[in-house]
Short mmCIF file of C-alpha atoms in Angstrom, two decimals:
data_model
loop_
_atom_site.label_atom_id
_atom_site.label_comp_id
_atom_site.label_asym_id
_atom_site.label_seq_id
_atom_site.Cartn_x
_atom_site.Cartn_y
_atom_site.Cartn_z
CA MET V 1 0.00 0.00 0.00
CA GLU V 2 1.23 3.50 -0.75
CA ARG V 3 0.30 7.01 0.32
CA ARG V 4 0.70 10.17 -1.71
CA PHE V 5 1.06 13.62 -0.24
CA GLU V 6 1.89 17.15 -1.33
CA CYS V 7 1.68 20.30 0.77
CA THR V 8 -0.39 23.09 -0.82
CA ALA V 9 0.60 25.73 1.77
CA CYS V 10 -3.02 26.06 2.91
CA GLY V 11 -1.85 26.75 6.47
CA LYS V 12 -4.60 24.58 7.98
CA CYS V 13 -2.15 22.38 9.91
CA CYS V 14 -0.54 25.47 11.48
CA TYR V 15 -2.92 25.63 14.43
CA GLY V 16 -2.63 24.46 18.02
CA TRP V 17 0.22 22.69 19.76
CA LEU V 18 3.54 22.27 17.96
CA PRO V 19 6.14 19.80 19.28
CA LEU V 20 9.65 21.26 19.14
CA SER V 21 13.24 20.21 19.54
CA ILE V 22 15.13 21.99 22.30
CA ASP V 23 17.10 24.02 19.76
CA ASP V 24 13.96 25.00 17.85
CA ALA V 25 12.24 26.01 21.08
CA LEU V 26 15.13 28.24 22.09
CA GLY V 27 15.53 29.61 18.58
CA HIS V 28 11.91 30.78 18.49
CA ALA V 29 11.54 31.77 22.15
CA ASP V 30 10.60 35.31 21.16
CA ARG V 31 7.57 33.98 19.28
CA PHE V 32 6.34 30.66 20.72
CA PRO V 33 4.82 30.19 24.21
CA LEU V 34 7.07 27.38 25.46
CA PHE V 35 6.01 24.56 27.76
CA LEU V 36 6.96 20.91 28.28
CA GLN V 37 4.57 18.14 27.27
CA TRP V 38 4.77 14.87 29.24
CA THR V 39 2.96 12.05 27.44
CA PRO V 40 2.58 8.46 28.72
CA VAL V 41 2.60 5.77 26.01
CA ARG V 42 1.20 2.43 27.09
CA GLN V 43 3.02 -0.80 26.50
CA GLY V 44 2.00 -2.55 23.29
CA GLY V 45 1.53 0.52 21.13
CA LYS V 46 3.30 0.74 17.77
CA SER V 47 5.57 3.56 18.93
CA TYR V 48 6.12 2.26 22.47
CA ASP V 49 9.68 1.05 21.87
CA LEU V 50 10.63 4.40 20.36
CA ALA V 51 8.99 6.22 23.27
CA VAL V 52 11.13 4.16 25.66
CA GLU V 53 14.23 5.13 23.71
CA LEU V 54 13.32 8.82 23.67
CA GLY V 55 11.88 8.99 27.20
CA LEU V 56 11.69 6.88 30.34
CA THR V 57 9.41 4.23 31.81
CA ILE V 58 7.10 4.11 34.82
CA LYS V 59 5.51 1.11 36.50
CA LEU V 60 1.78 0.48 36.23
CA LYS V 61 -0.47 -2.16 37.76
CA ASN V 62 -0.24 -5.85 36.88
CA ARG V 63 3.50 -5.61 36.11
CA LYS V 64 2.84 -3.39 33.13
CA ARG V 65 4.80 -0.31 32.18
CA ALA V 66 4.31 2.91 30.28
CA ALA V 67 6.88 4.99 28.48
CA VAL V 68 6.83 8.74 29.07
CA ARG V 69 7.83 11.17 26.32
CA ILE V 70 8.99 14.65 27.33
CA GLU V 71 9.24 17.34 24.68
CA PRO V 72 9.09 21.12 24.38
CA ILE V 73 6.01 22.48 22.65
CA SER V 74 4.62 25.74 21.38
CA TYR V 75 1.47 25.71 23.48
CA VAL V 76 -1.24 27.39 21.44
CA PRO V 77 -5.00 26.66 21.72
CA PRO V 78 -6.23 24.27 18.98
CA ASP V 79 -8.35 26.97 17.34
CA MET V 80 -5.58 29.58 17.27
CA PRO V 81 -2.96 29.89 14.52
CA CYS V 82 0.74 29.39 15.03
CA PRO V 83 2.38 32.72 15.94
CA ALA V 84 4.49 32.31 12.79
CA LEU V 85 1.50 31.95 10.44
CA ARG V 86 1.04 35.10 8.38
CA LYS V 87 -2.33 36.47 7.29
CA ASP V 88 -1.68 35.22 3.75
CA GLY V 89 -1.39 31.66 5.09
CA LEU V 90 2.37 31.42 4.63
CA CYS V 91 5.05 30.90 7.28
CA ALA V 92 6.90 33.94 8.60
CA VAL V 93 9.88 31.77 9.60
CA HIS V 94 9.87 29.44 6.59
CA ASP V 95 13.65 29.48 6.11
CA ALA V 96 14.20 28.67 9.78
CA LYS V 97 11.04 26.72 10.53
CA PRO V 98 11.17 23.97 13.18
CA ARG V 99 12.17 20.42 12.28
CA ARG V 100 8.66 19.23 13.17
CA CYS V 101 7.23 21.47 10.45
CA ARG V 102 9.84 20.38 7.91
CA ALA V 103 9.02 16.70 8.45
CA MET V 104 5.24 17.17 8.20
CA PRO V 105 3.07 15.22 7.73
CA LEU V 106 5.49 12.46 8.78
CA SER V 107 6.80 12.37 12.33
CA GLY V 108 10.26 11.46 13.59
CA GLY V 109 8.65 11.02 16.99
CA ARG V 110 6.75 7.95 15.84
CA ALA V 111 7.90 4.57 14.58
CA GLU V 112 8.33 4.33 10.82
CA ASN V 113 5.54 1.73 10.59
CA ASP V 114 3.19 4.01 12.55
CA GLN V 115 2.71 6.89 10.08
CA ASP V 116 -0.44 5.95 8.10
CA ASP V 117 -2.93 8.10 9.97
CA LEU V 118 -0.66 11.14 9.70
CA LEU V 119 -1.03 11.02 5.92
CA ILE V 120 -4.81 11.36 5.98
CA PRO V 121 -5.65 15.09 5.95
CA LYS V 122 -8.38 16.44 8.20
CA ALA V 123 -11.66 17.32 6.53
CA ASP V 124 -10.95 21.02 6.02
CA TRP V 125 -7.29 20.68 5.02
CA ALA V 126 -6.34 21.28 1.39
CA CYS V 127 -3.45 18.80 1.17
CA ASN V 128 -2.99 17.10 -2.21
CA THR V 129 -3.27 13.32 -1.87
CA THR V 130 -4.36 12.64 -5.44
CA SER V 131 -2.45 10.72 -8.11
CA THR V 132 -0.64 13.95 -9.00
CA ALA V 133 1.07 14.04 -5.59
CA PRO V 134 4.35 12.19 -5.01
CA VAL V 135 4.43 8.86 -3.17
CA VAL V 136 5.81 9.51 0.31
CA TYR V 137 5.00 6.22 2.10
CA ARG V 138 5.01 2.71 0.69
CA ASP V 139 4.56 -0.60 2.53
CA LYS V 140 5.15 1.05 5.91
CA LYS V 141 8.39 2.63 4.69
CA ILE V 142 9.07 6.33 4.22
CA VAL V 143 10.14 7.11 0.66
CA THR V 144 11.62 10.60 1.01
CA ARG V 145 13.54 10.36 4.26
CA GLU V 146 15.70 13.44 4.75
CA ALA V 147 13.38 15.59 6.90
CA PHE V 148 12.18 12.55 8.86
CA GLU V 149 15.75 11.45 9.59
CA LEU V 150 16.81 14.96 10.63
CA GLU V 151 13.94 15.20 13.08
CA ARG V 152 14.61 11.72 14.48
CA LYS V 153 18.31 12.50 14.90
CA GLN V 154 17.51 15.69 16.81
CA LEU V 155 14.99 13.89 19.03
CA MET V 156 17.62 11.31 19.92
CA ALA V 157 20.08 14.08 20.81
CA ASP V 158 17.44 15.85 22.90
CA ALA V 159 16.72 12.61 24.77
CA ASP V 160 20.23 12.76 26.25
CA VAL V 161 19.12 15.94 28.03
CA LEU V 162 15.43 15.27 28.61
CA LYS V 163 15.70 11.76 30.08
CA PRO V 164 17.96 12.64 33.04
CA PHE V 165 15.96 15.84 33.56
CA ALA V 166 12.71 13.85 33.70
CA GLU V 167 14.18 11.28 36.08
CA LEU V 168 15.28 14.08 38.40
CA MET V 169 11.81 15.62 38.27
CA LEU V 170 10.13 12.30 39.08
CA ASP V 171 12.47 11.75 42.03
CA SER V 172 11.95 15.30 43.29
CA ILE V 173 8.17 15.50 42.84
CA PRO V 174 6.47 12.22 43.87
CA SER V 175 3.05 13.54 42.82
CA LEU V 176 4.29 13.87 39.23
CA ARG V 177 4.91 10.14 38.96
CA LEU V 178 1.47 9.45 40.43
CA ASP V 179 -0.25 11.83 38.01
CA LEU V 180 1.54 10.29 35.02
CA THR V 181 0.58 6.81 36.20
CA LYS V 182 -3.07 7.84 36.38
CA LEU V 183 -2.90 9.31 32.88
CA ALA V 184 -1.32 6.15 31.48
CA GLN V 185 -4.16 4.05 32.87
CA ARG V 186 -6.91 6.12 31.27
CA PRO V 187 -8.60 4.42 28.28
CA HIS V 188 -7.67 7.28 25.96
CA GLY V 189 -4.47 8.38 27.67
CA GLY V 190 -3.60 12.04 27.93
CA CYS V 191 -0.70 14.34 28.68
CA MET V 192 0.55 16.91 31.17
CA ILE V 193 1.65 20.44 30.30
CA LEU V 194 4.37 21.73 32.63
CA SER V 195 6.70 24.70 32.85
CA PHE V 196 9.57 25.03 30.38
CA SER V 197 11.61 27.07 32.85
CA THR V 198 12.31 23.95 34.94
CA LEU V 199 14.40 22.55 32.08
CA VAL V 200 16.61 25.61 31.62
CA PRO V 201 19.05 24.87 34.51
CA ARG V 202 19.96 21.67 32.61
CA LEU V 203 20.96 23.76 29.58
CA ALA V 204 24.28 25.23 30.69
CA TYR V 205 24.70 27.19 27.46
CA VAL V 206 21.43 29.11 27.88
CA ASP V 207 21.28 32.58 29.44
CA ILE V 208 18.13 32.18 31.52
CA TYR V 209 17.68 35.94 31.88
CA ALA V 210 17.82 36.49 28.12
CA LEU V 211 15.34 33.65 27.66
CA ALA V 212 13.04 35.11 30.31
CA ALA V 213 13.16 38.47 28.54
CA LYS V 214 11.90 36.75 25.37
CA GLN V 215 9.27 34.55 26.99
CA LEU V 216 7.66 37.06 29.34
CA PRO V 217 6.08 39.24 26.61
CA VAL V 218 5.00 36.14 24.68
CA MET V 219 3.23 34.71 27.72
CA ALA V 220 1.69 38.07 28.57
CA SER V 221 0.39 38.41 25.02
CA PHE V 222 -1.20 34.95 25.01
CA ALA V 223 -2.63 35.50 28.48
CA LYS V 224 -4.37 38.60 27.14
CA LEU V 225 -5.58 36.78 24.00
CA THR V 226 -7.21 34.06 26.11
CA SER V 227 -8.45 36.20 29.00
CA GLU V 228 -12.06 36.61 27.87
CA THR V 229 -12.78 33.21 26.32
CA PRO V 230 -14.10 30.57 28.75
CA LYS V 231 -13.00 27.69 26.51
CA HIS V 232 -9.41 28.94 26.84
CA ALA V 233 -9.48 29.02 30.65
CA ASP V 234 -6.84 26.29 31.05
CA GLU V 235 -4.50 27.94 28.55
CA HIS V 236 -5.02 31.35 30.16
CA ARG V 237 -4.17 29.94 33.57
CA ARG V 238 -0.94 28.40 32.28
CA TYR V 239 0.12 31.51 30.37
CA THR V 240 -0.48 33.68 33.42
CA ALA V 241 1.44 31.34 35.72
CA SER V 242 4.32 31.07 33.25
CA ALA V 243 4.48 34.85 32.85
CA GLY V 244 4.78 35.06 36.62
CA GLU V 245 7.65 32.56 36.63
CA TRP V 246 9.58 34.39 33.93
CA ARG V 247 8.95 37.73 35.68
CA ARG V 248 10.37 36.38 38.95
CA ILE V 249 13.44 35.15 37.10
CA LEU V 250 13.95 38.59 35.56
CA ASP V 251 13.47 40.26 38.93
CA GLY V 252 16.38 38.19 40.23
CA ALA V 253 18.71 39.14 37.38
CA PRO V 254 22.11 40.51 38.45
#
């Protein structure tokens, strides 16, 4: 079986959450509201082994386990456009766009044999999947591999930082392990959205004050955008809390 796909630059996929590499997150910190997404992946899933490699494992009941992926994200409500999406539907950072965007619709964060559903556009997307589009996936194998391989390589490199960070967090905050265990046992799973600032001390090359100066106005802007919409209450709460964290960091600057 083969899948065809061609991007038409409709911009319809440029809404909501965007997973990022650490470098991409830092490189766009003046634009994206940065958080960390923690996602349990139950044993037996197609991408479980990869999730173990990229993350860590936690014990569940009945001797089962779940892998936990940790990744930076641009945390934008599902019905809001990416901060880099221009009014004409094109990308304002096209030449420096994140690896996740370059690999779309394929994902380096999923096993190669677990890509089929990603190649089925949503109802209102204008992707070209007709016979005029190139074959991108055949017999569970990716045909054009460069962007996929680049994203996978970066995810593996990030894992060297994120795995020990996550282990430290689990040891330091017992309730975090419990919350992740509960999520993993839900029929439809779920994820946790936590502060990005907790990761920064593990990034010795990052000037936390310069990062705070970039993130504070971004968080303040998104807090304002979501302040009067009840359906965005969770996002508003997180933006406001994050703005407070970055402000406290700046207040402590030498």
